[in-house]
Amino acid sequence: MQAAKIKNEIINLTNISAEQLQELYVQGKRGELSCPSCGLPVKLLLGISHPPHFSHVSPGIADCSVPALDVTIEQYNPILIDYKEENGFKIPKSRTITKEQPAHVPFKRSTSITGNPEFTKVKQSPLLIEDPYFDKLYNHGVSLDKEQTAAATTIDGPLLVLSGAGSGKTRVLTVRTAYMLTAKNINPKSIMLVTFTAKAAKEMKERLLSYPEMTPMLVNQLVTGTFHSIFYKILLFHEPDKWRRDLLMKWEWERTRILKIAGKEIGLDEKDFAYDQALQQIGLWKNSLLFPNEIKAKDEWETSCLSLYKSYEEYKLQTGSYDFDDMLIGCYSFFRNNPDVLAKYQKRFDYFLIDEFQDINKVQYELIQFLSARTKNVCVVGDDDQAIYAFRGSDPSFILHFERDFPGATVIKLTENYRSSHEIVASANRMIKKNQNRHPKTMKAQYNNGNPTLFFYPYDEETEATMIVHDIQERITEGANPSDFAILYRTHAMSRAIFERLATSNLPFIIEKDADSFYERRIVKSMLAYLRLSSHPEEANPVGDVLSSLFLKQSVLQDMKAQTILQDCDFIEALAFVKTAHPFQERKLKSLPKIIRSLKGMTPAAALLVIEKEIGFADFVKKRGNEGNIEKGSDDIRDLKVAAKRFHSVPEFLEHVDHMTAMVHEVKQLAKHFHDAVQLTTIHRSKGLEYKYVYVLGAVDGSLPHDFALESHRQGDTEPLEEERRLLYVAMTRAKDGLFLSIPQTRRGKTAYPSRFLRF
Ligand SMILES: Nc1ncnc2c1ncn2[C@@H]1O[C@H](COP(=O)(O)OP(=O)(O)OP(=O)(O)O)[C@@H](O)[C@H]1O
């Protein structure tokens, strides 16, 4: 149905701007819409596969045939804004009753990626090696194609297995190991099998144990694990006192604490400086074997980080403590200083198998070079198109230059994709082909379910979330399971709207363990603190969160507490008594109480605007400058404004914020109990996983590719842009049966443009 009734007005979807659909959807949920024909309640269905339409709420009632209605948009203005004058500013008051019209943005229907090559079935010859063990595997249900067989049976010498997405590298690695142990009778203790995560090592062992002739006795003798676990064991064996477990700084808060102490000495604000990002920067330097005295800081941010790096290393030296990165650096130094011990390990290990080689970093690469120097029996498996960890020090040039570093290396390309349907593989191929820095390869799908890859065009982040949840619900009604679905995004902050929509649906869903609520982000929390302060001027907590944005130190809070007693006033008033020794700043503080008090009577959108412009929050974010964080403070402000848009009062919005923040903690707690749930995750975390249906949020410039990569590109560095393209490639290739790429028409309140990666 194209029309519905709200109060006494008729709404015709053909006249509705895309911007208004979300509000209509909410009104439908609230039971405010009815059928113009029969008068029964209707709701707006806002999905991906079908254009928006109204439908009766009660199941089983066929939709009425509503005659074409000639109504115009003027008859319906649910989200228009009323303005009022305050402190000389024209600010929105509420959302209703006004003559002003929003621009009419037509809803854009979903489209499919066209122009992909036709599907042709490639016939696989399953068994290509005369070997009794392969016969057994085949009878066991494990078959390998020609290239997989070659990769599993080329044992001696350096070998690069370029394993494209979904090409079965886990199968290759496990069969290869089993083949070495059985057909080749290689001593398991002489094989080192390195994986990217502990989980991958465990899964590989389990898979191995399911193969013929593999016993726990045999499999447990293999040296398997992550780089960290394997090399830490070596250190523990040789220098047990130095690497005592109790000296390990296991938790991020321990490491951050040291940086904060050091930061205080150089005048960095405890609440405001991005210590988590600084820790990441230090890790990046360490993994690239760059020590403090070798680094030339490029900008103010790097100068601060470098200073913290120095203090951090000094602290560890004095206390004898160490962190995870030190395990690899420690082993590297240990081997360099003890060539005799290194020689023993070179003798002990004959074979090296390394998974996810595209994400190896310098120190890991050097360690493998050291150990394999005698035999050069290094088999590395990876996909240069899936290298996505440069920000952590991973360097795809190691996989790109493997043949140079290991002369005479055999290269085998695995190009059959066993995971995804043809249209997904073909679209991903066309997208990644534009990268310059790669081993050329074209993946071939093994099947075609006929589903095209879809682009859908929500008006904004809110509609995007609604459309996805609707699509999932529709597919679940048709028989899909919640765990068939994954929603992938570039950065955590992008998941705010979809989280909120799922949290108010009855769908089970899971998020990552370390995902924080959007509302707990530094900038967001600080901005919200003004709203809290205006509602609860007697509470000290929000004051602590606004201080840095007023360029005041945390110690000011104590003075303010004293003032509340001396002057018998609340915390808002106490701001006027703060002494800073800067007349200009004191004048500004004196003007604040009136403004802060006025916030609570405004709509949240209006209040945020006042905080940003009048209180000077935007200036603070600007002055705070680039702190190496790819998610900029100004982006947080804009995201917060989008989140606030649909609320009518500050208390209502704050209640929502608190509810959603609590929900994030609750969902994380519940995750372990959910075995069948929709997965919300960053693209980075989705690597190696597969789902029946995948939705990719925000496939628009600025998001994917991320702004920082576009900026680097403008400055002449194309590598970050290539990595962003690889990220999208990873996201697309997680899908087995259905891939849906969201291209919102606006993002962060501004017109958005489709990702440049999707121009085929
Ligand atoms: N020869 C084969 N015949 C049939 N199915 C296969 C074959 N090889 C692998 N598969 C299946 O293909 C799917 C993808 O395999 P796998 O997850 O190992 O790919 P991958 O190379 O690790 O992918 P990615 O790097 O994209 O994460 C799995 O479901 C696996 O069981």
PDB file of N, CA and C in Angstrom, residues 414-444:
ATOM      1  N   LEU A 414      46.022 -20.185  -5.301  1.00  0.00           N
ATOM      2  CA  LEU A 414      44.750 -20.879  -5.117  1.00  0.00           C
ATOM      3  C   LEU A 414      43.652 -19.894  -5.528  1.00  0.00           C
ATOM      4  N   THR A 415      43.009 -20.185  -6.636  1.00  0.00           N
ATOM      5  CA  THR A 415      42.054 -19.197  -7.153  1.00  0.00           C
ATOM      6  C   THR A 415      40.614 -19.712  -7.238  1.00  0.00           C
ATOM      7  N   GLU A 416      40.377 -20.939  -6.772  1.00  0.00           N
ATOM      8  CA  GLU A 416      38.981 -21.418  -6.758  1.00  0.00           C
ATOM      9  C   GLU A 416      38.350 -20.952  -5.449  1.00  0.00           C
ATOM     10  N   ASN A 417      37.245 -20.285  -5.532  1.00  0.00           N
ATOM     11  CA  ASN A 417      36.557 -19.832  -4.313  1.00  0.00           C
ATOM     12  C   ASN A 417      35.423 -20.801  -3.989  1.00  0.00           C
ATOM     13  N   TYR A 418      35.557 -21.490  -2.875  1.00  0.00           N
ATOM     14  CA  TYR A 418      34.559 -22.487  -2.477  1.00  0.00           C
ATOM     15  C   TYR A 418      33.492 -21.896  -1.565  1.00  0.00           C
ATOM     16  N   ARG A 419      33.647 -20.655  -1.213  1.00  0.00           N
ATOM     17  CA  ARG A 419      32.754 -20.056  -0.224  1.00  0.00           C
ATOM     18  C   ARG A 419      31.538 -19.358  -0.840  1.00  0.00           C
ATOM     19  N   SER A 420      31.815 -18.441  -1.778  1.00  0.00           N
ATOM     20  CA  SER A 420      30.783 -17.490  -2.174  1.00  0.00           C
ATOM     21  C   SER A 420      30.209 -17.798  -3.547  1.00  0.00           C
ATOM     22  N   SER A 421      28.988 -17.351  -3.712  1.00  0.00           N
ATOM     23  CA  SER A 421      28.326 -17.511  -4.998  1.00  0.00           C
ATOM     24  C   SER A 421      28.982 -16.594  -6.049  1.00  0.00           C
ATOM     25  N   HIS A 422      28.770 -16.966  -7.302  1.00  0.00           N
ATOM     26  CA  HIS A 422      29.468 -16.299  -8.411  1.00  0.00           C
ATOM     27  C   HIS A 422      29.395 -14.769  -8.387  1.00  0.00           C
ATOM     28  N   GLU A 423      28.188 -14.214  -8.182  1.00  0.00           N
ATOM     29  CA  GLU A 423      28.053 -12.756  -8.277  1.00  0.00           C
ATOM     30  C   GLU A 423      28.906 -12.044  -7.221  1.00  0.00           C
ATOM     31  N   ILE A 424      29.022 -12.656  -6.067  1.00  0.00           N
ATOM     32  CA  ILE A 424      29.821 -12.060  -4.990  1.00  0.00           C
ATOM     33  C   ILE A 424      31.301 -12.082  -5.381  1.00  0.00           C
ATOM     34  N   VAL A 425      31.739 -13.254  -5.850  1.00  0.00           N
ATOM     35  CA  VAL A 425      33.150 -13.397  -6.226  1.00  0.00           C
ATOM     36  C   VAL A 425      33.479 -12.463  -7.387  1.00  0.00           C
ATOM     37  N   ALA A 426      32.591 -12.420  -8.379  1.00  0.00           N
ATOM     38  CA  ALA A 426      32.857 -11.589  -9.563  1.00  0.00           C
ATOM     39  C   ALA A 426      32.898 -10.107  -9.188  1.00  0.00           C
ATOM     40  N   SER A 427      31.992  -9.673  -8.298  1.00  0.00           N
ATOM     41  CA  SER A 427      31.986  -8.257  -7.890  1.00  0.00           C
ATOM     42  C   SER A 427      33.264  -7.934  -7.115  1.00  0.00           C
ATOM     43  N   ALA A 428      33.646  -8.834  -6.225  1.00  0.00           N
ATOM     44  CA  ALA A 428      34.858  -8.606  -5.417  1.00  0.00           C
ATOM     45  C   ALA A 428      36.092  -8.566  -6.322  1.00  0.00           C
ATOM     46  N   ASN A 429      36.134  -9.452  -7.315  1.00  0.00           N
ATOM     47  CA  ASN A 429      37.260  -9.455  -8.272  1.00  0.00           C
ATOM     48  C   ASN A 429      37.393  -8.116  -8.976  1.00  0.00           C
ATOM     49  N   ARG A 430      36.249  -7.614  -9.450  1.00  0.00           N
ATOM     50  CA  ARG A 430      36.281  -6.358 -10.211  1.00  0.00           C
ATOM     51  C   ARG A 430      36.716  -5.202  -9.333  1.00  0.00           C
ATOM     52  N   MET A 431      36.345  -5.275  -8.060  1.00  0.00           N
ATOM     53  CA  MET A 431      36.674  -4.192  -7.148  1.00  0.00           C
ATOM     54  C   MET A 431      38.177  -4.194  -6.814  1.00  0.00           C
ATOM     55  N   ILE A 432      38.713  -5.343  -6.474  1.00  0.00           N
ATOM     56  CA  ILE A 432      40.104  -5.399  -5.981  1.00  0.00           C
ATOM     57  C   ILE A 432      41.118  -5.265  -7.130  1.00  0.00           C
ATOM     58  N   LYS A 433      40.665  -5.549  -8.328  1.00  0.00           N
ATOM     59  CA  LYS A 433      41.551  -5.482  -9.497  1.00  0.00           C
ATOM     60  C   LYS A 433      42.198  -4.108  -9.660  1.00  0.00           C
ATOM     61  N   LYS A 434      41.530  -3.081  -9.114  1.00  0.00           N
ATOM     62  CA  LYS A 434      42.040  -1.710  -9.292  1.00  0.00           C
ATOM     63  C   LYS A 434      43.263  -1.444  -8.416  1.00  0.00           C
ATOM     64  N   ASN A 435      43.547  -2.311  -7.450  1.00  0.00           N
ATOM     65  CA  ASN A 435      44.751  -2.087  -6.639  1.00  0.00           C
ATOM     66  C   ASN A 435      46.003  -2.322  -7.493  1.00  0.00           C
ATOM     67  N   GLN A 436      46.981  -1.435  -7.338  1.00  0.00           N
ATOM     68  CA  GLN A 436      48.202  -1.546  -8.145  1.00  0.00           C
ATOM     69  C   GLN A 436      49.181  -2.521  -7.530  1.00  0.00           C
ATOM     70  N   ASN A 437      49.234  -2.475  -6.183  1.00  0.00           N
ATOM     71  CA  ASN A 437      50.262  -3.223  -5.482  1.00  0.00           C
ATOM     72  C   ASN A 437      49.767  -4.597  -5.078  1.00  0.00           C
ATOM     73  N   ARG A 438      49.742  -5.532  -6.006  1.00  0.00           N
ATOM     74  CA  ARG A 438      49.217  -6.855  -5.669  1.00  0.00           C
ATOM     75  C   ARG A 438      49.715  -7.891  -6.659  1.00  0.00           C
ATOM     76  N   HIS A 439      49.633  -9.157  -6.226  1.00  0.00           N
ATOM     77  CA  HIS A 439      49.882 -10.248  -7.167  1.00  0.00           C
ATOM     78  C   HIS A 439      48.594 -10.399  -7.972  1.00  0.00           C
ATOM     79  N   PRO A 440      48.634 -10.246  -9.290  1.00  0.00           N
ATOM     80  CA  PRO A 440      47.376 -10.353 -10.035  1.00  0.00           C
ATOM     81  C   PRO A 440      46.772 -11.754  -9.919  1.00  0.00           C
ATOM     82  N   LYS A 441      45.496 -11.828  -9.645  1.00  0.00           N
ATOM     83  CA  LYS A 441      44.800 -13.119  -9.626  1.00  0.00           C
ATOM     84  C   LYS A 441      43.290 -12.862  -9.721  1.00  0.00           C
ATOM     85  N   THR A 442      42.593 -13.788 -10.305  1.00  0.00           N
ATOM     86  CA  THR A 442      41.140 -13.671 -10.414  1.00  0.00           C
ATOM     87  C   THR A 442      40.514 -14.905  -9.797  1.00  0.00           C
ATOM     88  N   MET A 443      39.676 -14.687  -8.805  1.00  0.00           N
ATOM     89  CA  MET A 443      39.039 -15.822  -8.127  1.00  0.00           C
ATOM     90  C   MET A 443      37.884 -16.349  -8.983  1.00  0.00           C
ATOM     91  N   LYS A 444      37.677 -17.675  -8.879  1.00  0.00           N
ATOM     92  CA  LYS A 444      36.565 -18.290  -9.633  1.00  0.00           C
ATOM     93  C   LYS A 444      35.621 -18.985  -8.661  1.00  0.00           C
TER      94      LYS A 444
END
